[in-house]
XYZ file of N, CA and C in Angstrom:
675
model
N 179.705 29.367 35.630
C 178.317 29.485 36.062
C 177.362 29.345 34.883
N 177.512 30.173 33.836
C 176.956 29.451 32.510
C 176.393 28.323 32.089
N 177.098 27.493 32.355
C 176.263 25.783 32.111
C 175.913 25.703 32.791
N 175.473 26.165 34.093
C 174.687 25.443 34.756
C 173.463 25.627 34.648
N 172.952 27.120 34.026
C 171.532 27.469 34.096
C 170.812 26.217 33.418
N 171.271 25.231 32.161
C 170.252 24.845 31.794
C 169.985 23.357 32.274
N 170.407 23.752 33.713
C 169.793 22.603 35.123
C 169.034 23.125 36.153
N 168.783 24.364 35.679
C 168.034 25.436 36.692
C 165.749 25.510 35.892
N 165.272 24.365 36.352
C 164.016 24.196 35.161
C 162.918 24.766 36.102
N 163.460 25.664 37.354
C 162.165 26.085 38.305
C 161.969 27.015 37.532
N 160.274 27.250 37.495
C 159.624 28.728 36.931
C 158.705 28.914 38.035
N 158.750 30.421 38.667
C 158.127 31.055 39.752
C 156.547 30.875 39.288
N 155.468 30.735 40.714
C 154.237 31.159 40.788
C 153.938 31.725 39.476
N 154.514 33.019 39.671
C 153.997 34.036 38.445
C 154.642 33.558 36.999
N 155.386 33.080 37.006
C 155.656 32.377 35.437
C 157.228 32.944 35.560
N 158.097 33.593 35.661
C 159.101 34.032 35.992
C 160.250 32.436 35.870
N 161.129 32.776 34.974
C 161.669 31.358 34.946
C 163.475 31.612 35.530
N 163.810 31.328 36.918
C 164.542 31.597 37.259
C 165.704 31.592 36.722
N 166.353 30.640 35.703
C 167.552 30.756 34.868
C 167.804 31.975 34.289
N 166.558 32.675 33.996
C 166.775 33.787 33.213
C 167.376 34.982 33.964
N 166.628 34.656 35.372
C 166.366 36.320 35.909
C 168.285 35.892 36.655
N 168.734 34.730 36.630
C 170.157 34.476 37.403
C 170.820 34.829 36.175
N 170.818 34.883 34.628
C 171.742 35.074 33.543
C 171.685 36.675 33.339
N 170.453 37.125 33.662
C 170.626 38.427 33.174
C 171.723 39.197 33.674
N 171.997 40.441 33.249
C 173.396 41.283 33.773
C 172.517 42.361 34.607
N 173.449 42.545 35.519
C 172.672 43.790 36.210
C 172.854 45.353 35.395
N 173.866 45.204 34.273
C 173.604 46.748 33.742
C 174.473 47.660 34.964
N 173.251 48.939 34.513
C 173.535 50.373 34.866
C 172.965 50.478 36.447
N 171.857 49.614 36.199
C 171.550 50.107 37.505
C 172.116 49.881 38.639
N 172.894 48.931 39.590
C 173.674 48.855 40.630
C 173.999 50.642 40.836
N 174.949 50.914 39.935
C 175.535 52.425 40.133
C 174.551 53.342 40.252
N 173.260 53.736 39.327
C 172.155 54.279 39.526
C 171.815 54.577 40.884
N 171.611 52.927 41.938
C 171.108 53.257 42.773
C 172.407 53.216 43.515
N 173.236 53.129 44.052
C 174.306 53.428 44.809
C 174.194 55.699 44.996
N 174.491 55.659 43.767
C 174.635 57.167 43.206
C 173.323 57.964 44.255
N 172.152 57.419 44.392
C 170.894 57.890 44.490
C 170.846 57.854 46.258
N 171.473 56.634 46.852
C 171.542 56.441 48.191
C 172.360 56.749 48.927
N 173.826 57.053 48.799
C 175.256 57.167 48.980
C 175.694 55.640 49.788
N 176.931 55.776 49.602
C 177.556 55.045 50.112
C 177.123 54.269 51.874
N 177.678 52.796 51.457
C 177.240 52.283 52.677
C 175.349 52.415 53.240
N 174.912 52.935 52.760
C 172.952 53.156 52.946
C 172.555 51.133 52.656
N 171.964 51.387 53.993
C 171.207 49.667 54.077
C 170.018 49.975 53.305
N 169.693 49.155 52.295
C 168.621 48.659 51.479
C 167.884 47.898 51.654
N 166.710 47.801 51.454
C 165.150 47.012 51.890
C 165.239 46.870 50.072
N 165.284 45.469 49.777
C 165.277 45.290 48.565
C 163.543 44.229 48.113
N 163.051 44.801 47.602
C 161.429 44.478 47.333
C 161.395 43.659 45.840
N 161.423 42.430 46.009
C 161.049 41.760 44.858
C 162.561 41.728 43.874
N 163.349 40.676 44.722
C 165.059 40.682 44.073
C 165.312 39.626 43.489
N 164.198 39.123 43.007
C 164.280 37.485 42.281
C 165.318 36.643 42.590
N 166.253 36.532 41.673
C 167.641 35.727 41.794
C 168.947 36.844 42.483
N 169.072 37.763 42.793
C 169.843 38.656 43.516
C 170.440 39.383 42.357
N 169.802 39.340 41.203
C 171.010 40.577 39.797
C 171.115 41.407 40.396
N 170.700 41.946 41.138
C 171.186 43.600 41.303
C 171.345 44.064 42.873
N 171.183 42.744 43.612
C 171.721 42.310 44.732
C 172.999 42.419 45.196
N 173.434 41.408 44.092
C 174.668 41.320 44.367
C 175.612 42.001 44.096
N 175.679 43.060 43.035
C 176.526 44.117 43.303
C 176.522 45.111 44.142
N 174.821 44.886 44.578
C 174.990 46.421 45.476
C 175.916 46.296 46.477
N 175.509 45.031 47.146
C 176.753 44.419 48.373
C 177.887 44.406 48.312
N 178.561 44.260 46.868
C 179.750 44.530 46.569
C 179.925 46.129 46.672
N 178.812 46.988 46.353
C 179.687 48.036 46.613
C 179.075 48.719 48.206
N 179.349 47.614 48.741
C 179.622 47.592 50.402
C 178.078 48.383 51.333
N 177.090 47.884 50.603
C 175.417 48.240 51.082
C 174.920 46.844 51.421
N 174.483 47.007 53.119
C 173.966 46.108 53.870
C 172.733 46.185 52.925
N 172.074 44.188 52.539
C 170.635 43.913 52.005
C 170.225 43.307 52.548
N 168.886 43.768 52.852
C 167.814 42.386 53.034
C 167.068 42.549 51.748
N 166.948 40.992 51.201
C 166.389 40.989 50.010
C 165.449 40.130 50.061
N 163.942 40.873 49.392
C 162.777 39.909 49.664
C 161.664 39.457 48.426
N 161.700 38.469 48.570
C 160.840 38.058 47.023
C 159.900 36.871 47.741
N 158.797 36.485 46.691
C 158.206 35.282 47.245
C 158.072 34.655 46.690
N 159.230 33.666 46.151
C 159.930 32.564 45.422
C 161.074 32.199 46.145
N 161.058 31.121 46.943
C 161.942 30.371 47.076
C 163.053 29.806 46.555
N 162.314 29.578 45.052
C 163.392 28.985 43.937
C 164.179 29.770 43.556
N 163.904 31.491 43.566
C 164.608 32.948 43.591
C 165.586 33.091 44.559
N 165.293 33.087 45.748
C 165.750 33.434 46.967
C 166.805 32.213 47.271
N 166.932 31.276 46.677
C 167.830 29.933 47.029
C 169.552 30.757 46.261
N 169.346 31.666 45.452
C 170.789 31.929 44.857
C 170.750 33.061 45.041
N 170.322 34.221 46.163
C 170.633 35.078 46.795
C 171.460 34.739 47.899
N 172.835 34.708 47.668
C 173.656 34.226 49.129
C 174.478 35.302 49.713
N 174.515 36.518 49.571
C 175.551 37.459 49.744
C 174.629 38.857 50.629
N 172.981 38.383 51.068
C 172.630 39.024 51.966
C 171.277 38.580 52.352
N 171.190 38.725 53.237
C 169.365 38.882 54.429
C 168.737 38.205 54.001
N 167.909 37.239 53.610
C 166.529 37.114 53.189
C 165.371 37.002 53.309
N 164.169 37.339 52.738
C 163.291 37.276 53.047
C 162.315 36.250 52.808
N 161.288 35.400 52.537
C 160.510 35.078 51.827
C 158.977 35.246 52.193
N 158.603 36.142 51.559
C 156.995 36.897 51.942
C 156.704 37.483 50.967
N 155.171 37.871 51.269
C 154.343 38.807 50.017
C 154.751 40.245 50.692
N 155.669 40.995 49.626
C 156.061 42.498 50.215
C 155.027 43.411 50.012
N 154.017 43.086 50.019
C 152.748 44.237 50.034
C 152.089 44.188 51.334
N 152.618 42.761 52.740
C 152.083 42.479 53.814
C 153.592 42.416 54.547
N 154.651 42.771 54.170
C 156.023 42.735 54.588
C 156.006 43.503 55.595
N 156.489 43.481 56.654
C 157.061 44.242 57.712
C 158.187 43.665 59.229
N 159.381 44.281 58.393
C 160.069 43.554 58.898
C 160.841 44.129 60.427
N 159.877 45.016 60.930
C 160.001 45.794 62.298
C 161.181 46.954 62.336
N 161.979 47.210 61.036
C 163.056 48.328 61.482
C 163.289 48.968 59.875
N 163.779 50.247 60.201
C 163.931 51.481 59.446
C 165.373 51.213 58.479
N 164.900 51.301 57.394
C 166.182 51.538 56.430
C 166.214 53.165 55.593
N 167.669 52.809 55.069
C 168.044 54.064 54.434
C 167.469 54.474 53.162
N 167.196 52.959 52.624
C 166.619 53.289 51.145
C 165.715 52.057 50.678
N 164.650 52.234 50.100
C 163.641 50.813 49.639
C 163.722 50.526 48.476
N 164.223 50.091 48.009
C 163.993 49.399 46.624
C 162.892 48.760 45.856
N 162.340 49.348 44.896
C 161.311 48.993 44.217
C 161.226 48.638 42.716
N 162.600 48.119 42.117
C 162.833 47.888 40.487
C 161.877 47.069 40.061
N 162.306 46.579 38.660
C 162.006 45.617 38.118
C 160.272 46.112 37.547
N 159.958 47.220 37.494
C 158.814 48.033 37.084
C 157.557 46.943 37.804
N 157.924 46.813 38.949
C 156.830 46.408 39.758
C 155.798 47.627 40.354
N 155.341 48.371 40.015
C 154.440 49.683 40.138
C 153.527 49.426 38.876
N 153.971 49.073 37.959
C 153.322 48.990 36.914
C 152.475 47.826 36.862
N 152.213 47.086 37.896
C 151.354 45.614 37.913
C 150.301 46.131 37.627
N 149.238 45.373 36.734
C 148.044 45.451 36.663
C 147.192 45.634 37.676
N 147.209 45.562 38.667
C 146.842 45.306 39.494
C 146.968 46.570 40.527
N 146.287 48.057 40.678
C 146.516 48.932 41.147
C 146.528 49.352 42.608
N 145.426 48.176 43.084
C 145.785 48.272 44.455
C 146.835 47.512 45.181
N 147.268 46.542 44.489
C 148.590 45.734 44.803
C 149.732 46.970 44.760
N 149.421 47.594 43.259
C 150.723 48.533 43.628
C 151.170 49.611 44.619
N 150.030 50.473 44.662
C 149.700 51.452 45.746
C 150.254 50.734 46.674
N 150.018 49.297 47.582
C 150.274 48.633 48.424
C 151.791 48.277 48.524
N 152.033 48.177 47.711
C 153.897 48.024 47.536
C 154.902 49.489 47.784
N 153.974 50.405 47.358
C 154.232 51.946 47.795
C 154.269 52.043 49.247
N 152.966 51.345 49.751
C 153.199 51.589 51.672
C 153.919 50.823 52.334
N 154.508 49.276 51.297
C 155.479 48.675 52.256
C 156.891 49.258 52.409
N 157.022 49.895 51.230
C 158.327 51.332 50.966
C 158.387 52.048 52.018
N 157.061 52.993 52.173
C 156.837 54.024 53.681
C 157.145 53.656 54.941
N 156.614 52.077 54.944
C 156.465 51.926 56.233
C 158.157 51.099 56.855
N 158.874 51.412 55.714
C 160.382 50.306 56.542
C 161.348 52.026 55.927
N 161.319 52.987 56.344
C 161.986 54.198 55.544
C 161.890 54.696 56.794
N 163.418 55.882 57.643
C 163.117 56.634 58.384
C 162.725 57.759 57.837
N 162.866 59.085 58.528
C 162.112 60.523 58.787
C 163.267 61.061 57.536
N 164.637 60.423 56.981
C 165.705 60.744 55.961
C 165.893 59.897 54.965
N 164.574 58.630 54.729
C 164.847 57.694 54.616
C 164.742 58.172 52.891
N 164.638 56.923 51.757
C 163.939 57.235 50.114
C 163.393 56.007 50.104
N 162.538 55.777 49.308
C 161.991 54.910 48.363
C 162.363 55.017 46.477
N 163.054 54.158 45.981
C 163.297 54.210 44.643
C 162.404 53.202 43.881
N 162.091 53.981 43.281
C 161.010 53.371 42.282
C 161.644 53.093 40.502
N 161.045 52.378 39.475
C 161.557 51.850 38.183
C 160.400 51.680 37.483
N 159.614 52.612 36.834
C 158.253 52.156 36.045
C 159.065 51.873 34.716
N 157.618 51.752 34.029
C 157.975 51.584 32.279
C 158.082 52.981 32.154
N 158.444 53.590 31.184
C 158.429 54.908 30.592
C 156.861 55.015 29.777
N 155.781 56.156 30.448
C 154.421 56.060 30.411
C 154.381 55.847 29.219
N 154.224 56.511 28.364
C 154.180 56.794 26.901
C 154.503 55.748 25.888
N 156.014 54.906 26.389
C 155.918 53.641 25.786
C 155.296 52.734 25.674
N 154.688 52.641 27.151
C 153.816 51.593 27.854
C 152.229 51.770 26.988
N 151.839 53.343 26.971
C 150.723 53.390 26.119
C 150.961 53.136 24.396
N 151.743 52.798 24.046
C 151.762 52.965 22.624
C 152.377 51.992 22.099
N 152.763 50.782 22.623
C 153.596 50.125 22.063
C 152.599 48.639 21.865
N 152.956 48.057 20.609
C 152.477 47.064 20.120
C 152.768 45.861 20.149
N 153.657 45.432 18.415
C 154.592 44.843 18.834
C 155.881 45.023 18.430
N 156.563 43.653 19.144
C 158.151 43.669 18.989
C 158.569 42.265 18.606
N 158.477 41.798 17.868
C 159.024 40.708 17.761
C 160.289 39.977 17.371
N 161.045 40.869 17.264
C 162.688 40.866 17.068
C 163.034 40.256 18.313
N 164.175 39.008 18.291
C 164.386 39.065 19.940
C 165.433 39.657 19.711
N 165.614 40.404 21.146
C 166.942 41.334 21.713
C 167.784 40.618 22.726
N 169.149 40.755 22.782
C 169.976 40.206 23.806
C 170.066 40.971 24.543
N 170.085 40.244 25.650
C 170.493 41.308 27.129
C 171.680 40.571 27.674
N 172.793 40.376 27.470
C 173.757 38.961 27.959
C 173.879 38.036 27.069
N 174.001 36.719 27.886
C 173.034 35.766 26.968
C 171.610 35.609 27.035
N 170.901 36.354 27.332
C 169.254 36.412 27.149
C 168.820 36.377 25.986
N 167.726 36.312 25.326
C 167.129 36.944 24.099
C 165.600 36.744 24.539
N 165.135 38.400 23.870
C 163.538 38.271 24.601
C 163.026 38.863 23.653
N 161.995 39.042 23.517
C 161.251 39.354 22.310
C 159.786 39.875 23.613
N 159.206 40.792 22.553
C 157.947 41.704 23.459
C 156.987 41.348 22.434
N 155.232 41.366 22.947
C 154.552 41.399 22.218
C 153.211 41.543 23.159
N 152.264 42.501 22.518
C 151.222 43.229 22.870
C 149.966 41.594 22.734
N 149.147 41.257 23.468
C 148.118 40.616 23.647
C 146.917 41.047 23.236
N 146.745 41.907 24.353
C 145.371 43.074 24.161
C 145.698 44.096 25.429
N 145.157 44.864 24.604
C 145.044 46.185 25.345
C 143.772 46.755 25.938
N 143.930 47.149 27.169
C 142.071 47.239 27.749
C 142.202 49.036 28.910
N 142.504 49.748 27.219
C 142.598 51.324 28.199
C 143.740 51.698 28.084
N 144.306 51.830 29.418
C 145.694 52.166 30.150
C 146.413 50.754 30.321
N 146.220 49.422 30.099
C 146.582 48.435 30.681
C 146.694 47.680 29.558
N 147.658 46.434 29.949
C 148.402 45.871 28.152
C 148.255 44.380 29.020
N 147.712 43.404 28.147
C 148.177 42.079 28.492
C 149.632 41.737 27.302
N 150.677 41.247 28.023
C 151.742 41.155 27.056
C 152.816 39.785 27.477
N 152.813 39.346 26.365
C 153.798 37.866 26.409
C 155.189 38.622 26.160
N 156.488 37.835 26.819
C 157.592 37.781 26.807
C 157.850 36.837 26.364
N 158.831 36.591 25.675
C 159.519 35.398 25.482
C 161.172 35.069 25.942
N 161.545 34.064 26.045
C 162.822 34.045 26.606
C 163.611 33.122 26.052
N 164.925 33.147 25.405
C 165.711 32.075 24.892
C 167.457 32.333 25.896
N 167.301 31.159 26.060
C 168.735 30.635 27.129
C 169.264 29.593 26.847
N 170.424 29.855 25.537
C 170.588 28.629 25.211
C 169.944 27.680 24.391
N 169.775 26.438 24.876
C 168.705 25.427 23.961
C 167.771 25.509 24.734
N 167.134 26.496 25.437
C 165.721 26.506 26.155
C 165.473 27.978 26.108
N 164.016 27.336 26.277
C 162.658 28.980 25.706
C 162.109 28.823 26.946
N 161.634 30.000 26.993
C 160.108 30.338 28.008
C 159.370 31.184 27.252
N 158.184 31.371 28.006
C 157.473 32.429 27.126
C 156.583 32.618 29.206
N 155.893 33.989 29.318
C 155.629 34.600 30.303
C 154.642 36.000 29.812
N 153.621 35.472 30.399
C 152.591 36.345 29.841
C 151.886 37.654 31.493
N 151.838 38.482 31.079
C 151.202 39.550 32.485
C 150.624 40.725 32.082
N 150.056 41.120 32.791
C 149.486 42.434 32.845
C 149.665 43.697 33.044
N 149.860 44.858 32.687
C 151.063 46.276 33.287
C 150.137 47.397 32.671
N 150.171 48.233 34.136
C 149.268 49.314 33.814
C 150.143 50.488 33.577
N 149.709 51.613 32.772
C 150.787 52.538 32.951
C 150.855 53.290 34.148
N 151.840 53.614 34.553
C 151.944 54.622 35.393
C 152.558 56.014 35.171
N 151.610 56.901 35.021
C 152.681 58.362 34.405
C 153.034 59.534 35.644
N 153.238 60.233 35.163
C 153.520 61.182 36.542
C 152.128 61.522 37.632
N 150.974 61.142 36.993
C 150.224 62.062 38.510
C 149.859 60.305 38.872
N 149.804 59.498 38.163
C 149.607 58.348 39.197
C 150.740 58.070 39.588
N 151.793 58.302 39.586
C 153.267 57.680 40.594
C 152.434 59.222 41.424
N 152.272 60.352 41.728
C 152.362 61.131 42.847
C 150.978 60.688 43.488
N 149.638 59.986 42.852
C 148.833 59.907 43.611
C 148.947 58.260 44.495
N 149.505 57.826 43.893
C 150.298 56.196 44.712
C 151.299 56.580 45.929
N 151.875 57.386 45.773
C 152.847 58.441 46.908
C 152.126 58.822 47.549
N 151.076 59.987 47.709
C 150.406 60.487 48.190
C 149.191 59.630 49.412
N 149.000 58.614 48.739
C 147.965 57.656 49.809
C 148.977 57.120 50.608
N 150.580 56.972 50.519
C 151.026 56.218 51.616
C 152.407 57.347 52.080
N 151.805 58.757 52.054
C 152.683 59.929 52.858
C 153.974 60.020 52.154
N 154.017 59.706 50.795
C 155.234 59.947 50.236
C 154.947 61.061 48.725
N 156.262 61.585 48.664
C 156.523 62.495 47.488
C 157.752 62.446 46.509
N 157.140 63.131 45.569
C 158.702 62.755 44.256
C 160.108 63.611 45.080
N 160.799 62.888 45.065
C 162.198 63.757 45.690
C 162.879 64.427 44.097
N 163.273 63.587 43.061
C 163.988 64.025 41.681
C 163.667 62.924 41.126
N 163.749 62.759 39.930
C 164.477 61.841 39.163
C 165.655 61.449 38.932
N 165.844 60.510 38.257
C 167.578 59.618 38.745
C 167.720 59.262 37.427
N 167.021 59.617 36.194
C 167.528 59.335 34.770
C 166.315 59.963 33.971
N 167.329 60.597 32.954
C 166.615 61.474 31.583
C 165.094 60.972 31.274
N 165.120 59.436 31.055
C 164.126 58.804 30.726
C 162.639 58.836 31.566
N 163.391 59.437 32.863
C 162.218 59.360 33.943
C 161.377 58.179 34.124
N 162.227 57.279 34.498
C 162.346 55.959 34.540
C 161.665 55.274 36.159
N 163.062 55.801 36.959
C 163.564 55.966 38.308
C 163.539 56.935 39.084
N 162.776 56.954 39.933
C 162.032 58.349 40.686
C 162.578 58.066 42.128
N 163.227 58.690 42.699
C 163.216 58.711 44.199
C 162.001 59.476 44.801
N 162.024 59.214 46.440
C 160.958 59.494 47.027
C 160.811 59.580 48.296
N 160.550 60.722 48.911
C 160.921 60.602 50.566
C 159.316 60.974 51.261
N 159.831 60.491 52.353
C 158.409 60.585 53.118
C 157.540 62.129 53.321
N 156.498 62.471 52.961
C 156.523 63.853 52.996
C 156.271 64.633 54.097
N 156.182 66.088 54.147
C 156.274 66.735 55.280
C 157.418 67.469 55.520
């Protein structure tokens, strides 16, 4: 599978360059959230790009529907459901066990988009249902500059770097090396610390259930009441 990424030259709407998000490794998290949902729990997966963390969940035997709005994403998700829609207007008429919200999509610049991604969580969750959430870690997010070392994640290498900063909110380039090809991917990320993840909960009837790592990273979240 390796050689093939550098025949893979789609880059998403948002700049997102799909070779990358198909090379990356899924890590820790698969188990994270398995651990957090139990066994067998159907997942509403919100923004699953190329399926990294898709596809193990299914392996460890959790019905997905997985929804992104990239096509060019969603073409190498083959091992469950798909979607293709804006998940802030998503509603896909029935109740799951657990919503998925990685990939520190809460943290978009963009605060009413996020809040809004919070109620598409609420609104596909039963009366036992969670919502799992993945911010930046606040504090990093406020303080960090730059990075210009690239780091491997796999075969990835990415490198971070601060734009400008306006408050609470960072414009910041990524860069990406795969092989004999680069990207670079520039966005916006607001922090989110603990009373804005509870006041983003709070407008769409949800509350912190625990945390799911030291870092306070990954927050579960059940409907409140």
């Amino acid at each position: 599978m390796g050689g093939g990424f550098r025949e893979i030259s789609e880059v998403t709407e948002d700049g997102n360059p799909v070779a990358v998000y198909l090379a990356l490794p899924a890590g820790d998290e698969p188990q994270l959230i398995h651990d957090a949902v139990g066994p067998g729990a159907s997942i509403l997966e919100l923004g699953c790009g190329a399926g990294r963390v898709t596809r193990p969940l299914a392996a460890m035997g959790h019905p997905v529907v997985a929804v992104d709005n990239s096509p060019a994403m969603l073409e190498h998700v083959t091992v469950a459901e798909t979607i293709c829609a804006d998940i802030t207007e998503l509603d896909v008429g029935r109740a799951f066990d657990a919503v998925l919200v990685a990939s520190h999509l809460v943290n978009h610049g963009n605060r009413v988009w996020a809040r809004a991604l919070l109620a598409t969580g609420r609104r596909h969750i039963g009366e036992n249902g969670v919502v799992l959430v993945e911010r930046f870690n606040p504090e990093w997010l406020a303080t960090v500059t730059v990075t210009d070392r690239y780091r491997k994640v796999g075969p990835v290498s990415a490198s971070f770097r601060v734009i400008d900063r306006r408050g609470r909110e960072l414009v910041a380039e990524v860069a990406y090396r795969l092989g004999e090809r680069s990207w670079t991917h520039t966005y916006t990320a607001a922090v989110v610390d603990d009373d804005d993840l509870a006041q983003y909960g709070t407008a769409c009837d949800l509350v912190l259930d625990r945390w799911l790592d030291e870092d306070r990273t990954w927050a579960r979240l059940r409907a409140a009441g």
